[in-house]
Coordinates of C-alpha atoms in Angstrom, one line a residue:
X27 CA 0.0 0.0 0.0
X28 CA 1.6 3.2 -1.1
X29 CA 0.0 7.3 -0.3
X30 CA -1.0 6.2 3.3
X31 CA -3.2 9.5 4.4
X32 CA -6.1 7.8 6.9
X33 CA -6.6 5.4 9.7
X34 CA -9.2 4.1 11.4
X35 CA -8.5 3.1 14.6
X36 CA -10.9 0.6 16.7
X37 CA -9.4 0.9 20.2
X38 CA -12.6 -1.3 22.2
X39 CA -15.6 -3.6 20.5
X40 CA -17.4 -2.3 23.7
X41 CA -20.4 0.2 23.5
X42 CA -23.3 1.5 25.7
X43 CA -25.5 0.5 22.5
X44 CA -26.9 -2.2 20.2
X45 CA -27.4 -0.4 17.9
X46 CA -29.7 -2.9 15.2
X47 CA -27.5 -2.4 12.6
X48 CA -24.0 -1.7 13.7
X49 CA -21.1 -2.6 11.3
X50 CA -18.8 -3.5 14.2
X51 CA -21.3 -6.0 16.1
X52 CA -20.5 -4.0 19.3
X53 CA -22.5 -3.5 22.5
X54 CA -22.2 -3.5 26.1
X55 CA -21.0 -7.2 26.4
X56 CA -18.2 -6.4 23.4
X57 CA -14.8 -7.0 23.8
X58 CA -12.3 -5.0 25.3
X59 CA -9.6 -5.9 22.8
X60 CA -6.1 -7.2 23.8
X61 CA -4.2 -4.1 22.8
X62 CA -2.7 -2.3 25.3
X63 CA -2.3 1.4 25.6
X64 CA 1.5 1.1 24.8
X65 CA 0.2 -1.1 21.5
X66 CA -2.2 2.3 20.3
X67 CA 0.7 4.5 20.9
X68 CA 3.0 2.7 19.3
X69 CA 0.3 2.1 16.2
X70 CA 0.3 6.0 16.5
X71 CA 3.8 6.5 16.1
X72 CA 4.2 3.9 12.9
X73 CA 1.3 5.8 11.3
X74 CA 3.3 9.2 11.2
X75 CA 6.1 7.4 10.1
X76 CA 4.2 5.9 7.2
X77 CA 3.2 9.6 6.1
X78 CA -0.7 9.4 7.4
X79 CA -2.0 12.3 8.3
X80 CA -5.2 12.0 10.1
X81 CA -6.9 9.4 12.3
X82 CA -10.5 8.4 13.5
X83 CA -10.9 6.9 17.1
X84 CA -13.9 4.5 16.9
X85 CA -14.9 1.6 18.1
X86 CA -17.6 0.2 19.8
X87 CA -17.6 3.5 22.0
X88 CA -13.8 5.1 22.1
X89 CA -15.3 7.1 24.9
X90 CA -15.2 4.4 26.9
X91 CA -11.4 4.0 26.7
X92 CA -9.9 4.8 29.6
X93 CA -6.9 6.6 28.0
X94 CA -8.5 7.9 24.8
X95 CA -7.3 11.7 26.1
X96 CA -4.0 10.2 26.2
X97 CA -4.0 8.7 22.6
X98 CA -5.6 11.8 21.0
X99 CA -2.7 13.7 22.8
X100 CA 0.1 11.2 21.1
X101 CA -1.9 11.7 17.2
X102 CA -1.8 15.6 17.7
X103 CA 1.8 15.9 19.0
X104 CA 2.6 13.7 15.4
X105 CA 0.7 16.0 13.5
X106 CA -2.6 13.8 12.8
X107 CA -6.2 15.7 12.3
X108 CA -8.3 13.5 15.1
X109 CA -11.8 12.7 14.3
X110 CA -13.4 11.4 17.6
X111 CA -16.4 9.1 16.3
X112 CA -18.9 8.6 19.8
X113 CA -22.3 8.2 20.4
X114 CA -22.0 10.9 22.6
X115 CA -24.1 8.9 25.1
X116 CA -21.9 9.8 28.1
X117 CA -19.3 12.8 28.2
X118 CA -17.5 13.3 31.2
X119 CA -15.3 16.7 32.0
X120 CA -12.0 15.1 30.9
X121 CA -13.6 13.9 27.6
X122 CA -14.6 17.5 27.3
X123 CA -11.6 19.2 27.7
X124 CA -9.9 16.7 25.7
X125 CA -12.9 17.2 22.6
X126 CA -12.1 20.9 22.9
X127 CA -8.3 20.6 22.1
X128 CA -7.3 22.4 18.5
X129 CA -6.9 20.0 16.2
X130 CA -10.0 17.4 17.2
X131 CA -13.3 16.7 15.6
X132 CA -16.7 15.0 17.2
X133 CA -18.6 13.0 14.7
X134 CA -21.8 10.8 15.8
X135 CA -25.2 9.4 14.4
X136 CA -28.1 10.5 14.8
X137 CA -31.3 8.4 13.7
X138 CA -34.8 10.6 14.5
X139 CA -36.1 13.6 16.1
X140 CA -38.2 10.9 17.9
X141 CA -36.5 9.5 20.9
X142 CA -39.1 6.4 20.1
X143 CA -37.9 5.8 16.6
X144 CA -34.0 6.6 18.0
X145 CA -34.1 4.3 20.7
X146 CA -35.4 2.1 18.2
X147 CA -32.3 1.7 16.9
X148 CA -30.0 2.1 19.6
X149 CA -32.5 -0.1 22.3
X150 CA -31.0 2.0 25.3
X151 CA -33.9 4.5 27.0
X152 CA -32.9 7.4 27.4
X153 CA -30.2 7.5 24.8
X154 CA -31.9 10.0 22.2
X155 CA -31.4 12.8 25.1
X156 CA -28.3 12.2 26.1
X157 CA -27.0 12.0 22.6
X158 CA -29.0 15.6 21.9
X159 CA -27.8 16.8 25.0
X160 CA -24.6 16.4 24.3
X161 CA -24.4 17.5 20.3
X162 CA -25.9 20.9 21.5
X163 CA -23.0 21.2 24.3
X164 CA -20.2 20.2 21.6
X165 CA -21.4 22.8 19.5
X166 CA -22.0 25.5 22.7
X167 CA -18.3 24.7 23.1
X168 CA -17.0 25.1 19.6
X169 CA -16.1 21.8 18.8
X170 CA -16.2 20.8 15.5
X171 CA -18.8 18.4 14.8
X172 CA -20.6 16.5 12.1
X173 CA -23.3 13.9 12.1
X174 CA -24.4 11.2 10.0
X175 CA -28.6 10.3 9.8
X176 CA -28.5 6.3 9.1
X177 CA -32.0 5.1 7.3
X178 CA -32.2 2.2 9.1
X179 CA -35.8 1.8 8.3
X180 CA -36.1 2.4 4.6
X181 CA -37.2 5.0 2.9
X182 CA -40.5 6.8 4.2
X183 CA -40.6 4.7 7.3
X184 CA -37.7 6.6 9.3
X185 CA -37.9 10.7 10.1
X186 CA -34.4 10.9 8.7
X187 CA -35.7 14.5 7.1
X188 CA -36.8 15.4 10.3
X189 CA -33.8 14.5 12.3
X190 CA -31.6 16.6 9.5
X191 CA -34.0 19.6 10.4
X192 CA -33.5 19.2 14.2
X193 CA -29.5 19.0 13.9
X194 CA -29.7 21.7 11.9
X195 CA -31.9 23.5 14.3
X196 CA -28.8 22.7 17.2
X197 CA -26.5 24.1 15.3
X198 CA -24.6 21.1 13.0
X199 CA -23.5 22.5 10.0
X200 CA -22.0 19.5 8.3
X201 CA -25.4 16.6 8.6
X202 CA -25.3 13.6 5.9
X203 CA -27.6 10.3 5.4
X204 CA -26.7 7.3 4.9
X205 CA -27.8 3.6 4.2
X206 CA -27.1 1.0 6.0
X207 CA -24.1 -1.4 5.0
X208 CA -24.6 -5.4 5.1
X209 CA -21.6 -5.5 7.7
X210 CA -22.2 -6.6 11.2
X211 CA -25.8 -6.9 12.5
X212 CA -26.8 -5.3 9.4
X213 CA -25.9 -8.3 7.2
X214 CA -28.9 -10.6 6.8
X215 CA -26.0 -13.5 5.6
X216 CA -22.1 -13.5 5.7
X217 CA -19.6 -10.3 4.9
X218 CA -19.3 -10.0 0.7
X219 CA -17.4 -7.7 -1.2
X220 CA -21.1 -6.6 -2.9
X221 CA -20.6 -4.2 0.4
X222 CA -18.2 -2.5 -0.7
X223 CA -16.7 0.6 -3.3
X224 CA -13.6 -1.1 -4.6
X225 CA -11.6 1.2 -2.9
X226 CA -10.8 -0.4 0.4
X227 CA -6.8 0.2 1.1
X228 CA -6.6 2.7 -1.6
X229 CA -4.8 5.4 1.1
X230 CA -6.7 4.3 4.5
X231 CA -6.4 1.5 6.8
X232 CA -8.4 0.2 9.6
X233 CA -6.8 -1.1 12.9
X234 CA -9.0 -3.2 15.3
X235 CA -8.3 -3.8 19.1
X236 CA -7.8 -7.3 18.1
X237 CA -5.0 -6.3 16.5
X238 CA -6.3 -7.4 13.2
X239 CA -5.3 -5.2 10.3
X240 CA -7.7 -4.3 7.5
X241 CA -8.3 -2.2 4.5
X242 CA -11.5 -0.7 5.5
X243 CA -14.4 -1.0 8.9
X244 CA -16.3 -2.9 6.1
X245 CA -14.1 -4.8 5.0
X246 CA -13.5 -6.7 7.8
X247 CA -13.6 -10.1 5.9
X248 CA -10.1 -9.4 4.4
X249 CA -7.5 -9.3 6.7
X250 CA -4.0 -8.4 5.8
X251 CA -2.5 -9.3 9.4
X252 CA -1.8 -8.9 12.8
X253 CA -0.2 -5.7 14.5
X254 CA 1.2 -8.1 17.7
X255 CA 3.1 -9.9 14.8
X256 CA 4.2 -7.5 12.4
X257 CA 5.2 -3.6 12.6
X258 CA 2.1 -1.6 9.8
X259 CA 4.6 -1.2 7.2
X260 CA 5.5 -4.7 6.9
X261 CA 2.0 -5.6 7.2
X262 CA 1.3 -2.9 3.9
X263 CA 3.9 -4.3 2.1
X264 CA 2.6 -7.5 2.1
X265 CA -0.4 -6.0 0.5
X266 CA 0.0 -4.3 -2.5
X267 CA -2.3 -5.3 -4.4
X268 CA -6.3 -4.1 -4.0
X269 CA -8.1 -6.3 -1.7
X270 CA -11.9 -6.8 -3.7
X271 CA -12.4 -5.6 -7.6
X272 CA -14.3 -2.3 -7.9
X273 CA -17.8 -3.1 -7.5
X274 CA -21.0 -1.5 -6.5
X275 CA -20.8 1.7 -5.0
X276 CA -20.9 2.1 -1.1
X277 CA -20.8 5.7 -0.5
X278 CA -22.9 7.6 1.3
X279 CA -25.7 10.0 -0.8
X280 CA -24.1 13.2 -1.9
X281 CA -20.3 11.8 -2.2
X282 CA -17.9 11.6 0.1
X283 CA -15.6 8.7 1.4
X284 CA -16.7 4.8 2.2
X285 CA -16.8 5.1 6.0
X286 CA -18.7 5.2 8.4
X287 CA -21.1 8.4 8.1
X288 CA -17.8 9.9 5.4
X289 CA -14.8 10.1 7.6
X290 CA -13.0 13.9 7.2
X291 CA -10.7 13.2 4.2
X292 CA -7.2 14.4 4.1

């Protein structure tokens, strides 16, 4: 893999949520991971070297990392754009101060200006206030932030129009909609390349607390290795050639990147 610009970096499969349709298969009884915090700085560090140049902290919930502030310190002292993808569920005063830091970005989904048809989604009570709560203090702060509207439902059956309007009314600037992905619990059979772009590895690369190494969050199927075996470049350099032929198209309506909800690009 040559032109290295983007990670994804998957630091817990654990999450206050189950969500119906989440890619990752995450929720409250999701794994931890086996990577230490040494391991993500480290993964950090070989990044920069490889010439990326900005990162996404997802997982599961990264908030629920108990050192997240420590790794989005490491990415910006290498020079990395940080994108902070939560549910924003739960945001503690360290999380905040470490949200508001130049240099970071809040990203999150958003499903319905209904909490019923949210929590629908998410099946936590309670979680469609919280998570509006807490987009109207990000912006009150300052802190970039941009939010994706998943159409879980299908079309005319979710108030993705509405939710648009209401993020809109908070103050998000930057509000897409997308479809969901047959990845995860929202496959209805086993993983197939018919999910994705083509594109996968072309300049990005996803990193899992596993370890596992892979071109893309969808693309989880394809593993090119193991970071507790092999430093990243090795890994890439085992991997030249594109993981899955271009096929259907993946990306969110209007354009942008295949990612979750259109990761910043570089």
């Amino acid at each position: 893999m040559t032109d290295l610009r983007f990670a994804w970096l998957e630091i817990t499969g654990k999450c206050q949520l189950s969500c119906t349709h989440c890619y990752a298969d995450s929720g409250p009884g999701g794994d931890e991971g086996v990577l230490s915090t040494q391991d993500w700085l480290r993964v950090i560090g070989e990044l920069a070297g490889l010439g990326a140049r900005s990162v996404q902290f997802i997982g599961g919930e990264p908030t629920l990392h108990p050192d997240l502030p420590e790794l989005v310190d490491r990415a910006l002292a290498a020079g990395f754009e940080v994108e902070v993808f939560s549910n924003l569920v739960h945001v503690g005063p360290r999380l905040w101060d470490c949200f508001s830091r130049p240099g970071v970005r809040l990203a999150t989904s958003y499903y319905s200006d209904t909490a019923a048809q949210h929590e629908a989604v998410t099946r936590r009570r309670g979680s469609h206030a919280r998570t509006r709560a807490n987009i109207a203090e990000a912006v009150g702060r300052g802190i970039p932030l941009r939010a994706g509207v998943i159409d879980v439902r299908g079309p005319g059956r979710q108030r993705t129009q509405a939710a648009k309007a209401e993020l809109s009314k908070l103050g998000v600037t930057t509000v897409g909609v997308d479809r969901v992905r047959g990845i995860g619990r929202g496959a209805n059979a086993s993983p197939a390349s018919d999910q994705l772009c083509g594109r996968c590895g072309q300049g990005a690369v996803a990193i899992s607390s596993s370890g596992e190494v892979w071109p893309c969050v969808f693309a989880r199927h394809i593993p090119l290795g193991s970071i507790l075996d092999a430093d990243l470049a090795t890994i890439l350099s085992r991997n030249t050639a594109p993981p899955v032929a271009v096929g259907p198209s993946c990306w969110p309506q209007g354009g942008g990147s295949c990612a979750p909800n259109d990761p910043p690009r570089p």
